[in-house]
Amino acid sequence: MPNRLKNKTAFITGGAQGFGKGIASKFKEEGAKVIISDINKALGEETAKGLGVSFLEHDVGDPTQWEKAISEIKRKEGKLNILVNNAGIGYLGNVEQTSVEDWDRVHKVDLDSVFYGCKFALPLLRESGNGSIVNISSISGIIAGHNFSAYNSAKAGVRHLTKSVALHCARTTDLVRCNSLHPVFARTEILEALLSDTSSGMLEKLEKQIPVRKLAEIEDIANAVLFLSSDESKMITGTELVIDGGLSAQ
């Protein structure tokens, strides 16, 4: 069914690479007007040019930049139907190893940015109608690990914040939904960076933890976000879609 996002305008953070790039490409194929943002201006502009979408330089951890980005979208596009809070960073470290600075940094990018996005985009989403917010969390927001203290905390926060936003939207308008997505380990730049300082056998160890014995692909996540962003999921809000190859079923 082509053009599942026809006449919709979508804003995707962290769109220069990884999940964000894959989601932007999928949305473009399905007829959406797409704007991606990223803190990496050079890579973001390159990605946007290659995909045929628009680009905004944007630090998601800065609330003033969120206000500016949403105002720019309203000025140029006149509406916003889909927000994908995708930007994030990874971090390995148990509670004792994690510095206060790293704790704050992970929460600023992985959790605070989602709050800012929902807060500042919601008025335009409501005004535009048929709105959908998709917050990219992680299986680490549901299943904890001994060496993911900051990341576990931030991604779990995204899961529960999503539910609060969904309930608020349901009380104030029936035109905006909010859901979270929880991917298992996937072949992205974040995972590659995390594995760069570990042994060469780490990838195999990760795959063995997943019942289907393989990592997720970017397309798996893009397809799920497409569903939650389309009108096909118009009765789905305040829930989480888990893409983990059976990991959480054990």
XYZ file of N, CA and C in Angstrom:
750
model
N 0.846 -1.181 0.000
C 0.000 0.000 0.000
C 0.889 1.241 0.000
N 1.123 1.835 -1.154
C 2.022 2.993 -1.241
C 1.372 4.263 -0.693
N 2.192 5.280 -0.484
C 1.708 6.591 -0.025
C 0.962 6.520 1.301
N 1.474 5.737 2.223
C 0.837 5.607 3.535
C 0.958 6.887 4.361
N 1.878 7.767 3.967
C 2.048 9.037 4.678
C 1.791 10.237 3.767
N 0.999 10.023 2.741
C 0.694 11.104 1.800
C 0.062 12.290 2.523
N 0.515 13.494 2.181
C 0.020 14.751 2.746
C 0.403 14.959 4.207
N 1.348 14.170 4.710
C 1.825 14.344 6.081
C 3.224 14.949 6.091
N 3.482 15.784 7.098
C 4.797 16.382 7.302
C 5.421 15.766 8.543
N 6.658 15.290 8.425
C 7.321 14.567 9.509
C 8.648 15.217 9.876
N 8.945 15.252 11.171
C 10.203 15.770 11.693
C 10.901 14.644 12.445
N 12.135 14.335 12.025
C 12.896 13.222 12.590
C 14.211 13.750 13.135
N 14.444 13.599 14.427
C 15.712 14.037 15.008
C 16.760 12.942 14.859
N 18.031 13.346 14.890
C 19.108 12.378 14.710
C 19.017 11.705 13.358
N 18.681 12.489 12.334
C 18.394 11.922 11.030
C 19.573 11.752 10.102
N 20.771 12.109 10.551
C 21.935 12.062 9.658
C 22.405 10.652 9.373
N 22.110 9.720 10.287
C 22.611 8.363 10.122
C 21.742 7.387 10.910
N 22.077 6.125 10.831
C 21.420 5.107 11.647
C 19.916 5.024 11.460
N 19.199 4.826 12.573
C 17.750 4.712 12.526
C 17.108 5.923 11.859
N 17.597 7.116 12.229
C 16.990 8.337 11.707
C 17.037 8.409 10.201
N 18.166 8.073 9.644
C 18.316 8.078 8.192
C 17.393 7.043 7.549
N 17.340 5.856 8.129
C 16.480 4.805 7.603
C 15.011 5.174 7.669
N 14.601 5.794 8.772
C 13.210 6.226 8.927
C 12.881 7.321 7.913
N 13.795 8.274 7.743
C 13.576 9.360 6.783
C 13.411 8.818 5.368
N 14.239 7.852 5.005
C 14.151 7.255 3.684
C 12.810 6.556 3.488
N 12.379 5.810 4.497
C 11.097 5.095 4.426
C 9.939 6.082 4.317
N 9.976 7.144 5.117
C 8.907 8.149 5.093
C 8.830 8.825 3.723
N 9.999 9.124 3.160
C 10.046 9.760 1.845
C 9.395 8.854 0.804
N 9.695 7.578 0.865
C 9.113 6.608 -0.071
C 7.598 6.553 0.049
N 7.106 6.798 1.264
C 5.674 6.677 1.514
C 4.919 7.995 1.376
N 5.562 8.998 0.770
C 4.859 10.214 0.399
C 4.887 11.361 1.380
N 5.636 11.248 2.476
C 5.682 12.321 3.461
C 6.634 13.436 3.043
N 6.352 14.627 3.515
C 7.297 15.730 3.471
C 8.174 15.575 4.707
N 9.475 15.399 4.517
C 10.361 15.014 5.618
C 11.378 16.104 5.932
N 11.513 16.395 7.230
C 12.576 17.264 7.727
C 13.389 16.450 8.729
N 14.698 16.373 8.524
C 15.560 15.716 9.497
C 16.399 16.769 10.216
N 16.800 16.455 11.426
C 17.710 17.345 12.142
C 18.858 16.536 12.714
N 19.953 17.217 12.974
C 21.109 16.561 13.572
C 22.067 17.629 14.075
N 22.868 17.277 15.064
C 23.881 18.201 15.555
C 25.084 18.234 14.615
N 25.233 17.174 13.826
C 26.310 17.082 12.842
C 25.834 17.715 11.538
N 26.162 18.983 11.341
C 25.644 19.733 10.201
C 26.115 19.157 8.863
N 27.406 18.882 8.757
C 27.952 18.397 7.485
C 27.313 17.079 7.068
N 27.251 16.121 7.982
C 26.674 14.821 7.668
C 25.168 14.941 7.447
N 24.520 15.787 8.234
C 23.082 15.977 8.085
C 22.722 16.547 6.724
N 23.477 17.541 6.283
C 23.221 18.132 4.976
C 23.475 17.128 3.857
N 24.513 16.321 4.021
C 24.832 15.302 3.018
C 23.716 14.264 2.924
N 23.235 13.810 4.082
C 22.157 12.831 4.111
C 20.879 13.399 3.509
N 20.556 14.634 3.902
C 19.334 15.275 3.394
C 19.371 15.423 1.880
N 20.511 15.805 1.366
C 20.655 15.957 -0.084
C 20.476 14.616 -0.783
N 21.066 13.570 -0.214
C 20.967 12.247 -0.823
C 19.555 11.686 -0.811
N 18.791 12.022 0.225
C 17.434 11.497 0.350
C 16.391 12.406 -0.296
N 16.774 13.644 -0.556
C 15.802 14.594 -1.097
C 14.845 15.114 -0.048
N 15.377 15.345 1.184
C 14.570 15.868 2.280
C 15.201 17.161 2.792
N 14.539 17.808 3.735
C 15.049 19.059 4.302
C 15.881 18.775 5.550
N 16.745 19.731 5.901
C 17.623 19.549 7.054
C 17.631 20.778 7.950
N 17.667 20.545 9.266
C 17.847 21.593 10.265
C 18.999 21.200 11.185
N 19.959 22.099 11.374
C 20.988 21.868 12.387
C 20.344 22.049 13.747
N 20.589 21.105 14.665
C 19.744 21.070 15.863
C 20.414 20.265 16.973
N 20.631 20.914 18.115
C 21.097 20.240 19.322
C 19.861 19.903 20.141
N 19.493 18.627 20.187
C 18.241 18.229 20.844
C 18.269 18.431 22.350
N 19.451 18.623 22.918
C 19.559 18.848 24.353
C 19.363 20.290 24.753
N 19.078 21.167 23.795
C 18.902 22.590 24.043
C 17.446 22.971 23.787
N 16.680 23.303 24.825
C 15.256 23.610 24.618
C 15.019 24.812 23.719
N 15.916 25.795 23.741
C 15.733 26.965 22.877
C 15.851 26.581 21.408
N 16.719 25.604 21.106
C 16.833 25.148 19.731
C 15.603 24.353 19.296
N 14.949 23.702 20.240
C 13.695 23.022 19.925
C 12.624 24.045 19.525
N 12.509 25.095 20.301
C 11.524 26.126 19.984
C 11.793 26.729 18.607
N 13.057 26.966 18.324
C 13.445 27.532 17.033
C 13.122 26.565 15.901
N 13.410 25.277 16.089
C 13.167 24.281 15.039
C 11.685 24.150 14.723
N 10.849 24.091 15.748
C 9.409 23.955 15.527
C 8.850 25.212 14.862
N 9.337 26.369 15.274
C 8.894 27.623 14.640
C 9.278 27.660 13.170
N 10.476 27.142 12.857
C 10.946 27.119 11.472
C 10.082 26.169 10.633
N 9.729 25.032 11.196
C 8.877 24.090 10.480
C 7.501 24.699 10.234
N 6.952 25.359 11.227
C 5.641 25.985 11.057
C 5.686 27.074 9.997
N 6.781 27.845 9.985
C 6.907 28.932 9.025
C 7.026 28.403 7.598
N 7.832 27.342 7.422
C 8.096 26.832 6.083
C 7.031 25.859 5.583
N 6.539 25.001 6.468
C 5.625 23.936 6.046
C 4.177 24.195 6.437
N 3.973 24.981 7.484
C 2.623 25.301 7.910
C 1.957 24.246 8.768
N 2.602 23.095 8.921
C 2.000 22.030 9.717
C 3.059 21.002 10.116
N 2.692 20.150 11.059
C 3.530 19.021 11.462
C 2.602 17.908 11.914
N 2.703 16.758 11.289
C 1.842 15.617 11.609
C 2.550 14.505 12.361
N 3.872 14.414 12.185
C 4.631 13.312 12.793
C 5.914 13.842 13.411
N 6.164 13.460 14.652
C 7.435 13.743 15.309
C 8.070 12.425 15.719
N 9.300 12.194 15.268
C 10.051 11.006 15.683
C 11.244 11.473 16.504
N 11.159 11.275 17.817
C 12.265 11.611 18.713
C 13.265 10.451 18.687
N 14.199 10.547 17.758
C 15.134 9.450 17.504
C 16.545 9.722 18.014
N 16.961 10.978 18.086
C 18.337 11.307 18.449
C 18.719 10.695 19.799
N 19.920 10.157 19.871
C 20.361 9.557 21.125
C 21.823 9.173 21.083
N 22.360 8.866 22.241
C 23.736 8.404 22.357
C 23.760 7.154 23.226
N 24.782 6.343 23.048
C 24.956 5.152 23.865
C 26.031 5.380 24.923
N 26.012 4.542 25.959
C 27.045 4.660 26.994
C 27.121 3.345 27.774
N 28.333 2.844 27.933
C 28.584 1.652 28.735
C 29.223 2.049 30.053
N 28.690 1.524 31.160
C 29.283 1.805 32.460
C 28.319 1.440 33.574
N 28.822 0.749 34.597
C 27.961 0.446 35.733
C 27.823 1.681 36.624
N 27.050 1.558 37.683
C 26.720 2.731 38.498
C 27.962 3.365 39.127
N 28.972 2.563 39.454
C 30.176 3.118 40.063
C 31.125 3.725 39.037
N 31.145 3.143 37.852
C 32.021 3.652 36.798
C 31.500 4.931 36.156
N 30.188 5.136 36.172
C 29.575 6.262 35.473
C 29.820 7.562 36.231
N 30.448 8.512 35.573
C 30.683 9.812 36.196
C 29.393 10.622 36.222
N 29.350 11.589 37.094
C 28.185 12.472 37.163
C 27.992 13.193 35.832
N 29.114 13.584 35.227
C 29.047 14.294 33.937
C 28.456 13.407 32.847
N 28.873 12.134 32.796
C 28.346 11.225 31.780
C 26.877 10.893 32.053
N 26.526 10.743 33.316
C 25.115 10.517 33.682
C 24.245 11.665 33.158
N 24.669 12.884 33.432
C 23.908 14.059 32.986
C 23.840 14.150 31.461
N 24.961 13.833 30.807
C 25.022 13.925 29.342
C 24.078 12.916 28.690
N 24.083 11.689 29.159
C 23.214 10.656 28.592
C 21.745 11.020 28.791
N 21.394 11.508 29.969
C 20.006 11.863 30.224
C 19.579 13.100 29.440
N 20.491 14.022 29.244
C 20.177 15.221 28.472
C 19.822 14.857 27.029
N 20.619 13.982 26.416
C 20.404 13.630 25.012
C 19.316 12.576 24.843
N 19.287 11.574 25.705
C 18.390 10.439 25.500
C 17.011 10.600 26.133
N 16.884 11.449 27.151
C 15.603 11.603 27.832
C 15.072 13.037 27.783
N 15.906 13.989 28.199
C 15.435 15.379 28.220
C 14.994 15.836 26.833
N 15.721 15.398 25.806
C 15.388 15.814 24.447
C 13.998 15.335 24.040
N 13.594 14.184 24.529
C 12.271 13.653 24.216
C 11.190 14.509 24.879
N 11.443 14.910 26.118
C 10.526 15.829 26.808
C 10.403 17.141 26.040
N 11.546 17.704 25.640
C 11.518 18.962 24.891
C 10.726 18.804 23.594
N 10.998 17.712 22.881
C 10.324 17.494 21.609
C 8.817 17.407 21.766
N 8.367 16.600 22.726
C 6.931 16.461 22.957
C 6.323 17.798 23.383
N 6.978 18.484 24.289
C 6.461 19.738 24.822
C 6.311 20.810 23.746
N 7.359 21.013 22.969
C 7.357 22.138 22.038
C 6.684 21.819 20.698
N 6.614 20.552 20.342
C 5.970 20.196 19.078
C 4.472 19.973 19.219
N 4.018 19.664 20.409
C 2.622 19.281 20.597
C 1.618 20.331 20.113
N 1.814 21.622 20.387
C 0.826 22.600 19.888
C 0.662 22.569 18.369
N 1.763 22.437 17.639
C 1.675 22.396 16.179
C 1.092 21.063 15.705
N 1.441 19.980 16.376
C 0.865 18.672 16.039
C -0.643 18.696 16.235
N -1.088 19.267 17.344
C -2.517 19.347 17.626
C -3.227 20.203 16.584
N -2.624 21.314 16.270
C -3.194 22.233 15.280
C -3.284 21.586 13.901
N -2.303 20.759 13.563
C -2.236 20.142 12.237
C -3.186 18.962 12.095
N -3.474 18.268 13.188
C -4.405 17.147 13.161
C -3.763 15.836 12.762
N -4.395 14.734 13.212
C -3.914 13.379 12.890
C -2.436 13.212 13.232
N -2.058 13.656 14.413
C -0.647 13.660 14.805
C -0.194 12.376 15.471
N 1.079 12.076 15.274
C 1.672 10.903 15.904
C 3.082 11.235 16.377
N 3.353 10.967 17.653
C 4.700 11.082 18.214
C 5.234 9.671 18.428
N 6.408 9.406 17.889
C 7.062 8.116 18.116
C 8.394 8.385 18.795
N 8.533 7.898 20.010
C 9.767 8.079 20.777
C 10.607 6.811 20.718
N 11.825 6.942 20.211
C 12.701 5.773 20.093
C 13.389 5.524 21.429
N 12.952 4.482 22.103
C 13.575 4.056 23.350
C 14.539 2.912 23.025
N 14.470 1.829 23.742
C 15.375 0.696 23.534
C 14.873 -0.473 24.354
N 15.274 -1.678 23.982
C 14.991 -2.820 24.839
C 15.647 -2.606 26.199
N 16.688 -1.752 26.224
C 17.352 -1.417 27.493
C 16.481 -0.557 28.386
N 15.374 -0.054 27.864
C 14.410 0.657 28.689
C 13.433 -0.273 29.370
N 13.530 -1.568 29.051
C 12.659 -2.586 29.648
C 13.473 -3.621 30.414
N 14.598 -4.032 29.815
C 15.484 -5.030 30.438
C 16.788 -4.350 30.825
N 17.166 -4.451 32.081
C 18.370 -3.775 32.574
C 19.621 -4.628 32.382
N 20.759 -3.945 32.377
C 22.052 -4.614 32.334
C 22.970 -4.011 33.371
N 23.901 -4.797 33.892
C 24.746 -4.313 34.980
C 25.629 -3.141 34.559
N 25.926 -3.024 33.266
C 26.844 -1.997 32.786
C 26.172 -0.967 31.874
N 24.871 -0.751 32.092
C 24.115 0.218 31.297
C 23.338 1.183 32.201
N 23.892 1.541 33.346
C 23.109 2.271 34.344
C 22.469 3.541 33.796
N 23.249 4.409 33.183
C 22.706 5.667 32.663
C 21.774 5.431 31.488
N 22.180 4.557 30.590
C 21.378 4.269 29.394
C 20.066 3.597 29.777
N 20.122 2.607 30.701
C 18.902 1.974 31.184
C 17.941 2.999 31.771
N 18.472 3.874 32.594
C 17.646 4.873 33.259
C 16.983 5.820 32.266
N 17.761 6.328 31.336
C 17.229 7.284 30.363
C 16.176 6.638 29.467
N 16.466 5.447 28.951
C 15.539 4.800 28.033
C 14.272 4.306 28.742
N 14.391 3.908 30.007
C 13.196 3.565 30.783
C 12.354 4.817 31.015
N 13.020 5.939 31.220
C 12.312 7.203 31.375
C 11.517 7.566 30.134
N 12.098 7.310 28.965
C 11.396 7.578 27.704
C 10.115 6.744 27.631
N 10.192 5.504 28.050
C 9.021 4.613 28.009
C 7.874 5.174 28.843
N 8.163 5.588 30.056
C 7.090 6.057 30.938
C 6.643 7.473 30.583
N 7.576 8.315 30.155
C 7.206 9.650 29.694
C 6.228 9.546 28.536
N 6.475 8.616 27.631
C 5.595 8.406 26.491
C 4.160 8.143 26.930
N 3.985 7.319 27.936
C 2.651 7.006 28.437
C 1.977 8.243 29.023
N 2.735 9.038 29.754
C 2.188 10.265 30.333
C 1.742 11.235 29.244
N 2.588 11.394 28.222
C 2.243 12.279 27.107
C 0.995 11.771 26.389
N 0.905 10.463 26.177
C -0.249 9.883 25.496
C -1.535 10.153 26.260
N -1.494 10.001 27.569
C -2.683 10.237 28.387
C -3.065 11.710 28.383
N -2.065 12.582 28.416
C -2.336 14.020 28.328
C -3.003 14.359 26.994
N -2.472 13.800 25.915
C -3.042 14.068 24.593
C -4.470 13.544 24.498
N -4.723 12.383 25.085
C -6.062 11.813 25.032
C -7.069 12.687 25.772
N -6.616 13.355 26.813
C -7.496 14.236 27.585
C -7.732 15.568 26.881
N -6.736 16.030 26.128
C -6.814 17.376 25.559
C -7.168 17.388 24.081
N -6.982 16.283 23.392
C -7.305 16.198 21.964
C -7.306 14.745 21.544
N -8.129 14.403 20.581
C -8.108 13.037 20.046
C -7.349 12.990 18.731
N -6.546 14.018 18.477
C -5.855 14.124 17.193
C -4.365 13.809 17.269
N -3.831 13.568 18.468
C -2.398 13.281 18.614
C -2.211 12.025 19.459
N -1.379 11.113 18.952
C -1.056 9.890 19.677
C 0.426 9.892 20.029
N 0.819 9.060 20.995
C 2.230 8.993 21.399
C 2.567 7.566 21.809
N 3.585 6.993 21.172
C 4.013 5.626 21.462
C 5.535 5.548 21.485
N 6.046 4.510 22.109
C 7.498 4.313 22.147
C 7.883 3.024 21.429
N 9.089 3.024 20.917
C 9.625 1.878 20.179
C 10.858 1.379 20.919
N 10.978 0.045 21.024
C 12.048 -0.542 21.844
C 12.826 -1.596 21.052
N 13.807 -1.142 20.282
C 14.603 -2.085 19.487
C 15.649 -2.806 20.338
N 15.955 -4.025 19.928
C 17.090 -4.750 20.477
C 18.351 -4.217 19.802
N 19.497 -4.779 20.135
C 20.753 -4.375 19.509
C 20.604 -4.380 17.988
N 21.012 -3.320 17.362
C 20.874 -3.203 15.908
C 22.176 -2.703 15.308
N 22.345 -2.963 14.040
C 23.581 -2.584 13.349
C 23.560 -1.094 13.005
N 23.939 -0.282 13.984
C 23.997 1.168 13.803
C 25.364 1.691 14.219
N 25.582 2.956 13.967
C 26.853 3.592 14.341
C 27.053 3.606 15.853
N 25.960 3.737 16.611
C 26.069 3.740 18.074
C 26.603 2.408 18.569
N 26.076 1.306 18.048
C 26.546 -0.013 18.474
C 28.000 -0.217 18.071
N 28.351 0.195 16.875
C 29.732 0.050 16.425
C 30.689 0.812 17.336
N 30.259 1.999 17.777
C 31.102 2.798 18.673
C 31.260 2.115 20.028
N 30.166 1.531 20.523
C 30.225 0.846 21.812
C 31.111 -0.392 21.754
N 31.108 -1.072 20.603
C 31.877 -2.303 20.469
C 33.332 -2.059 20.098
N 33.673 -0.838 19.721
C 35.019 -0.555 19.238
C 36.086 -0.758 20.306
N 35.694 -0.606 21.565
C 36.659 -0.740 22.651
C 36.569 -2.089 23.359
N 35.813 -3.002 22.802
C 35.645 -4.305 23.432
C 36.256 -5.394 22.563
N 36.181 -6.600 23.058
C 36.792 -7.714 22.336
C 36.039 -8.004 21.041
N 36.708 -8.644 20.118
C 36.124 -8.939 18.821
C 34.971 -9.923 18.905
N 34.853 -10.632 20.019
C 33.786 -11.612 20.154
C 32.499 -11.056 20.727
N 32.450 -9.752 21.004
C 31.275 -9.164 21.631
C 30.035 -9.251 20.749
N 30.202 -9.047 19.455
C 29.065 -9.102 18.550
C 28.388 -10.469 18.605
N 29.176 -11.522 18.593
C 28.624 -12.870 18.660
C 27.897 -13.099 19.985
N 28.437 -12.540 21.066
C 27.792 -12.672 22.375
C 26.425 -12.002 22.379
N 26.347 -10.830 21.738
C 25.068 -10.117 21.671
C 24.045 -10.933 20.883
N 24.481 -11.488 19.760
C 23.558 -12.260 18.917
C 23.034 -13.490 19.653
N 23.857 -14.111 20.477
C 23.451 -15.315 21.204
C 22.382 -15.005 22.252
N 22.307 -13.741 22.708
C 21.306 -13.361 23.702
C 19.907 -13.263 23.095
N 19.842 -13.115 21.775
C 18.570 -12.904 21.090
C 18.055 -14.251 20.576
N 16.836 -14.651 20.938
C 16.325 -15.960 20.534
C 16.399 -16.229 19.034
N 16.171 -15.223 18.189
C 16.241 -15.460 16.740
C 17.678 -15.428 16.237
N 18.625 -15.184 17.144
C 20.065 -15.272 16.891
C 20.571 -14.318 15.803
N 20.031 -13.123 15.785
C 20.541 -12.097 14.872
C 20.163 -10.718 15.386
N 20.954 -9.723 15.021
C 20.665 -8.354 15.402
C 19.534 -7.805 14.534
N 18.903 -6.750 15.027
C 17.886 -6.066 14.235
C 18.562 -5.278 13.111
N 17.829 -5.055 12.051
C 18.297 -4.224 10.955
C 17.573 -2.879 11.000
N 18.187 -1.864 10.420
C 17.581 -0.534 10.420
C 16.190 -0.569 9.795
N 16.015 -1.366 8.756
C 14.714 -1.449 8.087
C 13.631 -1.981 9.017
N 13.995 -2.866 9.946
C 13.018 -3.386 10.901
C 12.435 -2.254 11.736
N 13.297 -1.345 12.153
C 12.862 -0.232 12.985
C 12.080 0.776 12.142
N 12.552 1.054 10.930
C 11.871 2.014 10.051
C 10.453 1.546 9.727
N 10.269 0.264 9.478
C 8.937 -0.257 9.178
C 7.994 -0.106 10.365
N 8.501 -0.318 11.561
C 7.671 -0.189 12.756
C 7.278 1.270 13.000
N 8.227 2.185 12.807
C 7.919 3.608 12.977
C 6.906 4.055 11.932
N 7.035 3.541 10.720
C 6.073 3.852 9.669
C 4.663 3.460 10.100
N 4.506 2.278 10.645
C 3.193 1.816 11.099
C 2.628 2.738 12.178
N 3.442 3.069 13.184
C 2.971 3.908 14.276
C 2.704 5.341 13.839
N 3.288 5.757 12.725
C 3.104 7.109 12.222
C 1.930 7.226 11.261
N 1.488 6.108 10.738
C 0.423 6.108 9.741
C -0.942 6.025 10.424
N -1.991 6.260 9.637
C -3.355 6.189 10.159
C -3.786 4.755 10.441
N -2.984 3.794 10.028
C -3.290 2.396 10.317
C -3.262 2.110 11.820
N -2.534 2.924 12.558
C -2.402 2.726 14.012
C -3.190 3.773 14.787
N -4.289 4.253 14.223
C -5.023 5.385 14.801
C -5.616 5.095 16.178
N -5.733 3.825 16.569
C -6.244 3.489 17.904
C -5.139 3.037 18.851
N -3.897 3.233 18.447
C -2.770 2.807 19.282
C -2.098 4.026 19.878
N -2.128 4.152 21.194
C -1.450 5.245 21.878
C -1.094 4.823 23.297
N -0.002 5.367 23.814
C 0.417 5.073 25.177
C 1.006 3.696 25.371
N 1.459 3.080 24.308
C 1.998 1.726 24.425
C 3.400 1.668 23.855
N 4.020 0.500 23.981
C 5.363 0.324 23.442
C 5.364 -0.832 22.442
N 6.083 -0.630 21.370
C 6.258 -1.679 20.364
C 7.682 -2.210 20.516
N 7.789 -3.478 20.881
C 9.084 -4.099 21.168
C 9.562 -4.882 19.943
N 10.768 -4.573 19.503
C 11.371 -5.261 18.362
C 12.660 -5.901 18.861
N 12.542 -7.078 19.433
C 13.694 -7.645 20.154
C 13.996 -9.086 19.813
N 13.370 -9.636 18.747
C 13.668 -11.007 18.382
C 13.379 -12.027 19.461
N 12.425 -11.680 20.362
C 12.038 -12.611 21.419
C 12.807 -12.469 22.723
N 13.712 -11.482 22.809
C 14.567 -11.361 24.005
C 13.759 -11.183 25.286
N 12.755 -10.315 25.243
C 11.989 -10.040 26.467
C 10.957 -11.105 26.777
N 10.791 -12.090 25.888
C 9.834 -13.168 26.112
C 10.412 -14.265 27.004
N 11.715 -14.218 27.243
C 12.367 -15.286 28.002
C 12.105 -15.162 29.496
